[in-house]
Each structure stands twice: as C-alpha cells, then as structure tokens.
mmCIF file of C-alpha atoms in Angstrom:
data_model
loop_
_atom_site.group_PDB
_atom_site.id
_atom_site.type_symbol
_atom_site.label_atom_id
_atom_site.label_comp_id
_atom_site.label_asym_id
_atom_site.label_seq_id
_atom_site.Cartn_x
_atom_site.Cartn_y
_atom_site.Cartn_z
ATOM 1 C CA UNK V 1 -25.210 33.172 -37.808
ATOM 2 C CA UNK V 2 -22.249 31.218 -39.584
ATOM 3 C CA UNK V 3 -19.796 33.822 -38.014
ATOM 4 C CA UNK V 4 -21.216 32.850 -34.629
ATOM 5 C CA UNK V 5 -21.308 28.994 -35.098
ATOM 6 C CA UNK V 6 -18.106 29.467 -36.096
ATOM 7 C CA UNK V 7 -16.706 31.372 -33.097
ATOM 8 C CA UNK V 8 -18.472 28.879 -31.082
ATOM 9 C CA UNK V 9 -17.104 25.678 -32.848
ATOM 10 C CA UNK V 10 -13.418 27.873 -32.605
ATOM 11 C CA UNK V 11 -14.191 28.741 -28.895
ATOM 12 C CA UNK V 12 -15.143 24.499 -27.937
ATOM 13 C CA UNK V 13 -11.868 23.531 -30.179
ATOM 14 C CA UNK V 14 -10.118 26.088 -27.749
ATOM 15 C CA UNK V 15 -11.136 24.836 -24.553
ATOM 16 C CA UNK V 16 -10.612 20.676 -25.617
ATOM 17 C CA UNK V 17 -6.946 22.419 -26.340
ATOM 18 C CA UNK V 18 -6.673 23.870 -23.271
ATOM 19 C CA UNK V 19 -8.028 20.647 -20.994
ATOM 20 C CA UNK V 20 -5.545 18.665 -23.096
ATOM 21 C CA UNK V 21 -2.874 20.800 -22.713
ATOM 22 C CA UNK V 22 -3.474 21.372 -18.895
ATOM 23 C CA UNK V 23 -2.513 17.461 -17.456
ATOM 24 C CA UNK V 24 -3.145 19.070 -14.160
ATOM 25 C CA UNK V 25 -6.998 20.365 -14.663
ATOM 26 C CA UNK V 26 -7.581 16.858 -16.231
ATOM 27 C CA UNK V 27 -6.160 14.812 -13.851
ATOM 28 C CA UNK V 28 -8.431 16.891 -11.281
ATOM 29 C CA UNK V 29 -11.135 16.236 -12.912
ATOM 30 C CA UNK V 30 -10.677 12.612 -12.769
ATOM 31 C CA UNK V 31 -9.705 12.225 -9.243
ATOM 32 C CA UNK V 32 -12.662 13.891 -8.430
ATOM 33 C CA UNK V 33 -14.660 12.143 -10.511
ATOM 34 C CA UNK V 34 -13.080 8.601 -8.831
ATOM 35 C CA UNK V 35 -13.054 9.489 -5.396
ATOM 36 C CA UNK V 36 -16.685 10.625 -5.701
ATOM 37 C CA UNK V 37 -17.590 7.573 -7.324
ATOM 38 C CA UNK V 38 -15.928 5.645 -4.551
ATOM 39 C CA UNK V 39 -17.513 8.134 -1.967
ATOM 40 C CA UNK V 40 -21.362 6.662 -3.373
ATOM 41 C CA UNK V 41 -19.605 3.286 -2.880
ATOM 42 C CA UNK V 42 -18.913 2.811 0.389
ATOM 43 C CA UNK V 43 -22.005 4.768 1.329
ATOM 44 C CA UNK V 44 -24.349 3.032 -0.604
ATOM 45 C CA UNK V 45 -24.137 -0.306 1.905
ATOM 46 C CA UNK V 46 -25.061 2.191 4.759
ATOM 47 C CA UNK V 47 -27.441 3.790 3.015
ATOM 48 C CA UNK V 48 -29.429 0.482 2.657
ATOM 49 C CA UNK V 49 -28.726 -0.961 6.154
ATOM 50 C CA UNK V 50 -30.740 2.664 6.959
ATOM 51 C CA UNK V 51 -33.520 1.377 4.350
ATOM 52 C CA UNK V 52 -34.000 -1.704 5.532
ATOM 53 C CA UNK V 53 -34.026 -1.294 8.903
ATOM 54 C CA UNK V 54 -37.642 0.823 7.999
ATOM 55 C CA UNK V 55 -39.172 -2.017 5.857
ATOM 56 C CA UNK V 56 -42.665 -3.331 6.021
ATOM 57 C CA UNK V 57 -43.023 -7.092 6.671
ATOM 58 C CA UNK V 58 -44.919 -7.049 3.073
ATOM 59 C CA UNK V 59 -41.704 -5.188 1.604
ATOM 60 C CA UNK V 60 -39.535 -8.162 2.810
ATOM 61 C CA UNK V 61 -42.032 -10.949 1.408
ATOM 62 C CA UNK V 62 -41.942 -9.296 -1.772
ATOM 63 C CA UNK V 63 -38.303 -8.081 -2.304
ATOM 64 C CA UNK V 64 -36.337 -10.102 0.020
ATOM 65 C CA UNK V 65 -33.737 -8.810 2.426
ATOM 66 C CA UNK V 66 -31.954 -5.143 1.688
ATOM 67 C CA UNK V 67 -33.666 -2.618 -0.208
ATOM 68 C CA UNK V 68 -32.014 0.663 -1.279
ATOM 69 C CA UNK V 69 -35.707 2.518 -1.111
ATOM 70 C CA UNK V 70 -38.498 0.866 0.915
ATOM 71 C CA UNK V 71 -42.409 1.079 -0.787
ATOM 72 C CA UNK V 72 -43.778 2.080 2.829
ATOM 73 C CA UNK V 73 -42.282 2.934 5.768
ATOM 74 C CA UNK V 74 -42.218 0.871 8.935
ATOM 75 C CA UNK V 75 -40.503 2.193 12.444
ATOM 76 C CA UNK V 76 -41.609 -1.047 14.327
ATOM 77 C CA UNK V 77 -37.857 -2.154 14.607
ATOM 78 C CA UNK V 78 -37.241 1.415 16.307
ATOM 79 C CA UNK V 79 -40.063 1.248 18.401
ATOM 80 C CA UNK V 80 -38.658 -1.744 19.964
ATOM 81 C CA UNK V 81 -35.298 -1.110 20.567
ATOM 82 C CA UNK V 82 -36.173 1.954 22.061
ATOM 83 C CA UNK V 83 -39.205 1.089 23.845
ATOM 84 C CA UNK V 84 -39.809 2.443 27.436
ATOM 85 C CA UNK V 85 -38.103 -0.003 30.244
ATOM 86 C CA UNK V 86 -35.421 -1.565 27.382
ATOM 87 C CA UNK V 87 -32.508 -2.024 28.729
ATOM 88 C CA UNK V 88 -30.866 -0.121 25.602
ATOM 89 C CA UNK V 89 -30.426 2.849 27.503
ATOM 90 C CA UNK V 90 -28.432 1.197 30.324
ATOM 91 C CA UNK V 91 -26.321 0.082 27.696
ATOM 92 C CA UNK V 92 -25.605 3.089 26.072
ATOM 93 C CA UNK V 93 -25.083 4.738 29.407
ATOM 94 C CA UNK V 94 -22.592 1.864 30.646
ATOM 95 C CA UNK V 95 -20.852 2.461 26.942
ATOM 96 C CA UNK V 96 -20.718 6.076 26.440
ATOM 97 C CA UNK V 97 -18.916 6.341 30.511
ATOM 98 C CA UNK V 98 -16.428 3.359 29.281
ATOM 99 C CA UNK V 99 -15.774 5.115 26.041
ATOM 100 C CA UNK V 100 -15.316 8.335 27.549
ATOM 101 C CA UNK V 101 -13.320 7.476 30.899
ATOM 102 C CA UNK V 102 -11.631 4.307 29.138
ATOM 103 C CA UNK V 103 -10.150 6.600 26.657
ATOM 104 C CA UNK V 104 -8.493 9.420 28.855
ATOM 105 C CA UNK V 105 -6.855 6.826 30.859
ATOM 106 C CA UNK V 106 -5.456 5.390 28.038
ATOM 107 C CA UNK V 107 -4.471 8.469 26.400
ATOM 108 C CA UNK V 108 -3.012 9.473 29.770
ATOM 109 C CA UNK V 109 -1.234 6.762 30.463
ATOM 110 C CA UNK V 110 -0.213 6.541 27.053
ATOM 111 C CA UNK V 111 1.257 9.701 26.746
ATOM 112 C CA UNK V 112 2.806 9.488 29.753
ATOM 113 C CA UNK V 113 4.803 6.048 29.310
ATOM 114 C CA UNK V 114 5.649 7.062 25.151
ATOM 115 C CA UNK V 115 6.806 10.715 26.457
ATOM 116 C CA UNK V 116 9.454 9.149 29.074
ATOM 117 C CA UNK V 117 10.386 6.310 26.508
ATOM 118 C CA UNK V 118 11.208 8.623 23.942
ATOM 119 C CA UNK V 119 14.010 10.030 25.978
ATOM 120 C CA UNK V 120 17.233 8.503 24.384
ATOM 121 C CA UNK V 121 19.455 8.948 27.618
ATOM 122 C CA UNK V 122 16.162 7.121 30.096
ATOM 123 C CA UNK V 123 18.721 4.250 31.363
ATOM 124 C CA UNK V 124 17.468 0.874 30.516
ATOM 125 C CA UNK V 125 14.989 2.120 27.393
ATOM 126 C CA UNK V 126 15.840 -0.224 24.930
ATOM 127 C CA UNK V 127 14.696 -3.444 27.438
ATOM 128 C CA UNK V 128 11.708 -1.323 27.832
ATOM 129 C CA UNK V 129 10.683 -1.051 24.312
ATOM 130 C CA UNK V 130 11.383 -4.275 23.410
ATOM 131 C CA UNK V 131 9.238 -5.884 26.510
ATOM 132 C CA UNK V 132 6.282 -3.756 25.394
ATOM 133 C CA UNK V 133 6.599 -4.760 21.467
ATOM 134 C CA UNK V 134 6.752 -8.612 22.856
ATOM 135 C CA UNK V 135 2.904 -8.266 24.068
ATOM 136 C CA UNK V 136 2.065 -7.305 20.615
ATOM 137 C CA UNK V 137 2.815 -10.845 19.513
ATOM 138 C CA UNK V 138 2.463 -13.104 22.804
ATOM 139 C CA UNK V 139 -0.224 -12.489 25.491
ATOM 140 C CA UNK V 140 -0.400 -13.740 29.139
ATOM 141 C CA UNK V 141 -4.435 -15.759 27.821
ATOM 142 C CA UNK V 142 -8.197 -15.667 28.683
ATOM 143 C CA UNK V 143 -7.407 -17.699 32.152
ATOM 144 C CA UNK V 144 -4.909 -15.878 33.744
ATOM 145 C CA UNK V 145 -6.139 -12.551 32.581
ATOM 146 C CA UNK V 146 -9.179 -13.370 34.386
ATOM 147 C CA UNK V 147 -6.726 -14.602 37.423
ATOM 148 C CA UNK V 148 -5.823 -10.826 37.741
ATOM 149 C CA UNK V 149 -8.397 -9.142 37.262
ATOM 150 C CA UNK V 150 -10.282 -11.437 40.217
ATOM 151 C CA UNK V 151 -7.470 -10.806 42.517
ATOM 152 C CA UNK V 152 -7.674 -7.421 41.976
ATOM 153 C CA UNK V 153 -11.237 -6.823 42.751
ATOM 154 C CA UNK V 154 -12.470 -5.437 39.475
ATOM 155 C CA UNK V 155 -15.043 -8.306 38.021
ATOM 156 C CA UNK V 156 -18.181 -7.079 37.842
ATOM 157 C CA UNK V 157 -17.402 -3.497 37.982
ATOM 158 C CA UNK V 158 -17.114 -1.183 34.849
ATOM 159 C CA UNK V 159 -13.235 -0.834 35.643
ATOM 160 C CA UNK V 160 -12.904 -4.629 34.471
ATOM 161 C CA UNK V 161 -13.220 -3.289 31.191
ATOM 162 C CA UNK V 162 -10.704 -0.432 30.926
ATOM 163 C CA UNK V 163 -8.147 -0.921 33.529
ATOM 164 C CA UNK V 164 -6.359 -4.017 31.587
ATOM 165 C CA UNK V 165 -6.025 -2.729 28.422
ATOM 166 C CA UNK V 166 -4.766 1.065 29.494
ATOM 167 C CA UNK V 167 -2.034 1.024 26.842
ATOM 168 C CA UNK V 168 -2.069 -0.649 23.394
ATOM 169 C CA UNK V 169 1.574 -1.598 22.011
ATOM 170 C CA UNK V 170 0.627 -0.606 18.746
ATOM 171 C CA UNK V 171 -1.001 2.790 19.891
ATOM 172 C CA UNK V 172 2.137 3.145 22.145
ATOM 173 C CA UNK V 173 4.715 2.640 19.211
ATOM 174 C CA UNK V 174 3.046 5.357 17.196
ATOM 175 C CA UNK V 175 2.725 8.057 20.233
ATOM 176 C CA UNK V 176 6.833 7.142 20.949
ATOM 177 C CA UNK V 177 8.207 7.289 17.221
ATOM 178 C CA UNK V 178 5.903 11.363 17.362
ATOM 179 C CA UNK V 179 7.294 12.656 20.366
ATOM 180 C CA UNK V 180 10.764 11.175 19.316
ATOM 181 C CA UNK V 181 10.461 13.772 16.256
ATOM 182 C CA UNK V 182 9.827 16.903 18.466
ATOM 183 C CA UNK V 183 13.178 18.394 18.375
ATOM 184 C CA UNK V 184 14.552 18.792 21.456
ATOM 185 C CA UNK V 185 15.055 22.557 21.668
ATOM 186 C CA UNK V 186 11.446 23.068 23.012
ATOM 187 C CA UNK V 187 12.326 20.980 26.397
ATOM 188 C CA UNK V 188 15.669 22.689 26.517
ATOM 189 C CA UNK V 189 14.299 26.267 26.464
ATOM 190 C CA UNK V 190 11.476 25.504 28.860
ATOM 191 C CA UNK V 191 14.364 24.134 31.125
ATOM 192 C CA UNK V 192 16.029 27.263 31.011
ATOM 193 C CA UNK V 193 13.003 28.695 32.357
ATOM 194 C CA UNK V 194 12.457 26.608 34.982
ATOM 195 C CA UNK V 195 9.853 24.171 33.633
ATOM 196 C CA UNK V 196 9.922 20.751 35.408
ATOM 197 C CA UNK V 197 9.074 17.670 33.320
ATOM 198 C CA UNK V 198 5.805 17.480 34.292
ATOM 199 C CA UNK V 199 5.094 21.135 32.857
ATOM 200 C CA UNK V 200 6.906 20.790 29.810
ATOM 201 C CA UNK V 201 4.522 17.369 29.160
ATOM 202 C CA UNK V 202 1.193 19.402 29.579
ATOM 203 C CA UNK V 203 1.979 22.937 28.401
ATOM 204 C CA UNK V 204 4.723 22.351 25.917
ATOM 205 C CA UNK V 205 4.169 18.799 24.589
ATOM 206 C CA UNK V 206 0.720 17.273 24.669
ATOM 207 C CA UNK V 207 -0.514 20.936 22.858
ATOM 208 C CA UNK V 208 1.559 20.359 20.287
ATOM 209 C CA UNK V 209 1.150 16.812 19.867
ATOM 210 C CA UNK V 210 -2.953 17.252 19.318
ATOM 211 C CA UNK V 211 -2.961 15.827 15.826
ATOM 212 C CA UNK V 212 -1.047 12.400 17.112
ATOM 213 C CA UNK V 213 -3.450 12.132 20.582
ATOM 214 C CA UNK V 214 -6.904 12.644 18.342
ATOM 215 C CA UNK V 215 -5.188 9.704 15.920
ATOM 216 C CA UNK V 216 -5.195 7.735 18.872
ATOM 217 C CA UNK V 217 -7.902 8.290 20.618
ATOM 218 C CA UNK V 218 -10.018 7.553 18.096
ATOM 219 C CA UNK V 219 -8.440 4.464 18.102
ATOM 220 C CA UNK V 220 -9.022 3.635 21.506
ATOM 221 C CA UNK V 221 -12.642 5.235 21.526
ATOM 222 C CA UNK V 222 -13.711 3.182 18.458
ATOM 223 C CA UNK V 223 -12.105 -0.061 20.335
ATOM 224 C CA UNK V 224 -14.043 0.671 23.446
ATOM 225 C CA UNK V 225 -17.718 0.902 21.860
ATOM 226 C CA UNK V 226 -16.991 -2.043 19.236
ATOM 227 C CA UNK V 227 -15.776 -4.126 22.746
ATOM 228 C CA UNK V 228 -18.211 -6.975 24.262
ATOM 229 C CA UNK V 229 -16.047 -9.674 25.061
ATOM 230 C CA UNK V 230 -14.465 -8.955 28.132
ATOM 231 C CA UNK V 231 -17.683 -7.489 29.715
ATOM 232 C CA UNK V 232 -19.141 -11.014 28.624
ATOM 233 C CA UNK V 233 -16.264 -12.364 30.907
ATOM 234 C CA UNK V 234 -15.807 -10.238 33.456
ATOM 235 C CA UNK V 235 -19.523 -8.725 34.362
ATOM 236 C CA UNK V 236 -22.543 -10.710 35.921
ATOM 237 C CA UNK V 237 -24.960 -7.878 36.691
ATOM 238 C CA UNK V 238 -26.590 -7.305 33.705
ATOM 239 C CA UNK V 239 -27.428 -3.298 34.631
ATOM 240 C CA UNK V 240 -23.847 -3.064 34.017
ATOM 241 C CA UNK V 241 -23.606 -4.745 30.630
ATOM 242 C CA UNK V 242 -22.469 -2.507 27.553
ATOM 243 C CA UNK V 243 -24.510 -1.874 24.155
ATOM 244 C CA UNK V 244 -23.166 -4.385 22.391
ATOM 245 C CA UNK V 245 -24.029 -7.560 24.482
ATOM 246 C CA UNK V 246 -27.789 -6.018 25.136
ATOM 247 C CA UNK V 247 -28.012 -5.310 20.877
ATOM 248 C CA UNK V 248 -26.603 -8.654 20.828
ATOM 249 C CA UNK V 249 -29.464 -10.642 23.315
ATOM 250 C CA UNK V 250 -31.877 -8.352 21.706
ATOM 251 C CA UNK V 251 -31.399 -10.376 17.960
ATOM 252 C CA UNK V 252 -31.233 -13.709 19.957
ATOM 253 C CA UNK V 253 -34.876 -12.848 21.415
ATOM 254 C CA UNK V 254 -36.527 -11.993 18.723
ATOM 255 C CA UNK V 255 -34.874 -14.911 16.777
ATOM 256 C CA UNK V 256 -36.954 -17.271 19.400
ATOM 257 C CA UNK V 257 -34.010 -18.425 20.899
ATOM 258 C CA UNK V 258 -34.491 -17.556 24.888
ATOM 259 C CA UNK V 259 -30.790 -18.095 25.725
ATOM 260 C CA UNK V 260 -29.558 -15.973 28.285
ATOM 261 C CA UNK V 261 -30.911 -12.903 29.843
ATOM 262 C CA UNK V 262 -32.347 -11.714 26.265
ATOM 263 C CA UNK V 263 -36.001 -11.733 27.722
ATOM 264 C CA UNK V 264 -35.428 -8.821 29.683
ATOM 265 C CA UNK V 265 -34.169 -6.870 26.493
ATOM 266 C CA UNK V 266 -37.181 -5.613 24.550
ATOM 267 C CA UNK V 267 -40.612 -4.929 24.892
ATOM 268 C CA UNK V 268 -42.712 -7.978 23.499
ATOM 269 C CA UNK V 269 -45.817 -5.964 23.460
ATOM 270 C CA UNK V 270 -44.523 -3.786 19.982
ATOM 271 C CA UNK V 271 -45.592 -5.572 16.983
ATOM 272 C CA UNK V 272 -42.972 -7.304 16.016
ATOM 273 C CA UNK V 273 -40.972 -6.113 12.932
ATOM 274 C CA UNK V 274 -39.219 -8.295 10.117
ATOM 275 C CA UNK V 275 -36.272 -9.524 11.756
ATOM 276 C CA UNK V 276 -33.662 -8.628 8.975
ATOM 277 C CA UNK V 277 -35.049 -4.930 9.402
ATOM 278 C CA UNK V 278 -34.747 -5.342 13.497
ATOM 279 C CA UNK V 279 -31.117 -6.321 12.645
ATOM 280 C CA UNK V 280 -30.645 -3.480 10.433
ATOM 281 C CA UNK V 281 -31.877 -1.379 12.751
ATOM 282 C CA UNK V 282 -29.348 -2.280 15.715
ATOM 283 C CA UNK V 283 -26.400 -1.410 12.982
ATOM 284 C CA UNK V 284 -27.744 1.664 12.442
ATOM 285 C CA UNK V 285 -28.200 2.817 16.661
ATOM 286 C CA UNK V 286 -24.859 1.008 17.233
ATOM 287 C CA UNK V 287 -22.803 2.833 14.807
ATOM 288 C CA UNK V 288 -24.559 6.165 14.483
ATOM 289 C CA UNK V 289 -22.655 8.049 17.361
ATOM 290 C CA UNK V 290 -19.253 6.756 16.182
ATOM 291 C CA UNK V 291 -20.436 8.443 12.306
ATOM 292 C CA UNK V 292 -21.174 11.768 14.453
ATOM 293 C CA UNK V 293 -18.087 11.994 15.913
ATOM 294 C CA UNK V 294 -16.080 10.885 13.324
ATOM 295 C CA UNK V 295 -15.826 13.927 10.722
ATOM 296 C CA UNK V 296 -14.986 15.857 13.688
ATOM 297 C CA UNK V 297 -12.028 14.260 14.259
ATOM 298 C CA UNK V 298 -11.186 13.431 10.615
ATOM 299 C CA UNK V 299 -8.831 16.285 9.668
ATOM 300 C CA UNK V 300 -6.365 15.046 12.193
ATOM 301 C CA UNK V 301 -6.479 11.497 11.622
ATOM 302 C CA UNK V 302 -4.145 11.537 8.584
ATOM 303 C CA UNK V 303 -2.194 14.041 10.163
ATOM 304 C CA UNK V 304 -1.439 12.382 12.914
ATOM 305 C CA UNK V 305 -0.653 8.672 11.761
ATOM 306 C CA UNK V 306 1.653 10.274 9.439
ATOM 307 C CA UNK V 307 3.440 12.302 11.691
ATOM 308 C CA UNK V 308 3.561 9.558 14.456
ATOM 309 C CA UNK V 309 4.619 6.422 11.943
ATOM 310 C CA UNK V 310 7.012 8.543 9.071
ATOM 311 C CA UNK V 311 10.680 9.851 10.184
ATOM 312 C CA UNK V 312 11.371 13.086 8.585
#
C-alpha cells in the first residue's frame, strides 16, 4: 500500500510538473475556462427573457419581474400573440419577404458597385469613393427622403422599405477594400479565355468572395428585421406593416393605452397574461429566427470582416 500511495503521490507531482511546464496546455485551459464562463454570461439574460415570458401572474406578485426558473408555467403571453386572426402573422410575412428580397438587392447591388470601384484604372474612381464615404457622415433628412420616395411612387408599398437604402457606405467600404485584395491574375486569365466582365463577376468573383458576401448580408438581413421606422413613415395600410410595429402596438394595447391601430393586434378574449411576461414574450418571437440563422452563418462572419477590413 505505501509503494502505491507513493507512486500515486509521485505520479500527481508528475502531472502538476508537466501542466506547469506546458504554458500552452495551461493557458488552454484557462481560455476555455473564460470564454465558457463568458459563454453562460451573455446567455444567461436570454435565458431569463425565455423564463419570464412563461410566468404565472402569482409568480410576478411574488418575485417581481425576471426570473431565471418560473414555479409554474404559464403560455398565456404565447397564446396571445399567436392567437388565430392576430395580425402577427402578416407581420412576419411582410418581414421575412423584406428581409429576404431587401437583402439580395443589396447584396447585388452591392457587389456590383464595390466590384467596378475596386478597379484602379475605372476613370473618375477616386470622386466616386469619396461621394459615397460623404453619406456616411451627412444625409439628405427625414423630409426630403420622404420627397423621393413620394415622387417615385413607392409609399405604401413594401419597396418603400428596401429600395432607399440598397447600398450601405459602410457595407460598401468593406465589400471594395475585399475585392481590391483578389489579385488580379484571376480576371486576367479568365480574359484570356474569353470571359466578359460580367462572367468573371459571377463565376470567378462572387464564388470566391462567399466569406465577405455572408459578412454582409448578415448585416443587411439583421438591419432589415430590427427596421420599423421607415415603414412607420412610409406605409398606411396596416396589412402591410412589418413585425416590429405590430409587436410594438401589441405592448401599447395591452398597456391600456388605445393609441393607434393596436386594437386590431391581439385577441382580447385570451386571459390576459402579466404584462412584463407578454413583453418578454415578444423578445423572444422577435429575435428567435435571427438566433436560428445565425450559427449558420457564424463561421464566415470573422472570416469575412477580416478579410474585407485588413490589407495583407
């Protein structure tokens, strides 16, 4: 027995030797140990958003708002939202089409206006580039905006809220600066073999530029669904309205306030749930398919803002 204590106590001394004299297995350990801790942290606050939003009205009397794990279980808040005739489903119809149109044309036109501005020889480039970066800092206001779109027949149609903002400066920049990298061998070769421009964009360029264009267009998708301003300004018809202003007169009806066109939100009939868990509950639907997509599109997103932002 005291020759296998031993060999055991010898054995532990070995392996403290080894983790100290291995910086590398140590600092693993550690970064895993941190970014899992900060993993819990930023998931915790979703986690209880999720809780809440199923809390009993007796929960909320006796524990007071946000609760990481609710004593009963209450889907009132759902029921509501959801209910049969709610207009949350015209919302998220109006949404998902301006999400998913709204962010080809901007990738499209994106793409196309970054790949012709990255050629250095494109006569006049420079004036180019610099009017675009100009709108990142000055913009033409609510009025006149509103002007323009009026005159050009889009208010109250669903193109009022992708057709003037096809092409973000910002978004623009970092598509530019990553095609500006590509060397330019690839376009000469395709030349020799008789590739027009327009070719070389779709079969040679846009492939290989996947990483940069899911960057972005998660950009522009997340934009698009997080967006209820201009459909608050340019949309009457209420059929038409996106998710967020309906989620929006939903909390202002059950808050008594009978504002707007709020009434014809929900169904009244539902018993009506504690209003910090109906709240909760409108986080959770209006963020949920953005969380879906998301780690789908993850492994590129580092990729791609690197690639498009850092020379070398």
């Amino acid at each position: 027995m005291k020759l296998l204590r031993m060999r055991g106590r010898k054995a532990g001394s070995t392996a403290s030797r080894d983790a100290l004299s291995n910086p590398g297995r140590t600092f693993t350990i550690l970064n895993y140990l941190l970014l899992g801790s900060l993993s819990l942290a930023f998931l915790l606050p979703f986690v209880m958003i999720v809780s809440t939003s199923l809390m009993t009205q007796a929960d909320v009397l006796k524990y007071g708002t946000f609760r990481l794990v609710p004593n009963d279980i209450d889907l009132s808040a759902y029921r509501m939202i959801l209910s049969k005739g709610s207009m949350i489903y015209s919302g998220y119809l109006v949404t998902a089409i301006r999400v998913v149109v709204g962010t080809f044309l901007n990738l499209a036109f994106t793409t196309a206006l970054a790949y012709g501005l990255s050629k250095k020889k494109l006569a006049g480039r420079n004036a180019f580039i610099s009017f675009i970066f100009i709108t990142m800092v000055f913009s033409g206001g609510l009025i006149p905006t509103y002007m323009v779109v009026k005159a050009l027949g889009l208010t109250n149609t669903i193109w009022a809220l992708m057709i003037p903002n096809l092409i973000n400066a910002y978004n623009f920049i970092l598509m530019k600066t990553f095609f500006t990298q590509m060397p330019d061998s690839l376009e000469e070769s395709a030349c020799i073999d008789g590739a027009n421009p327009l070719q070389i964009l779709l079969r040679i360029v846009v492939p290989l530029s996947l990483p940069s264009l899911a960057t972005i267009g998660l950009f522009y998708g997340v934009a698009h669904w997080n967006a209820w301003f201009d459909a608050a300004i340019f949309i009457n018809d209420y059929n038409k309205m996106p998710l967020q202003i309906i989620l929006r007169d939903a909390i202002i009806h059950l808050s008594g306030d009978k504002v707007g066109l709020s009434m014809t939100v929900i169904d009244t009939s539902i018993k009506k749930p504690p209003t910090i868990a109906f709240r909760s509950a409108i986080i959770v639907i209006s963020t949920l398919p953005i969380l879906l997509v998301y780690p789908y599109i993850q492994k590129y997103f580092v990729k791609g803002v690197m690639i498009g932002s850092v020379k070398g």
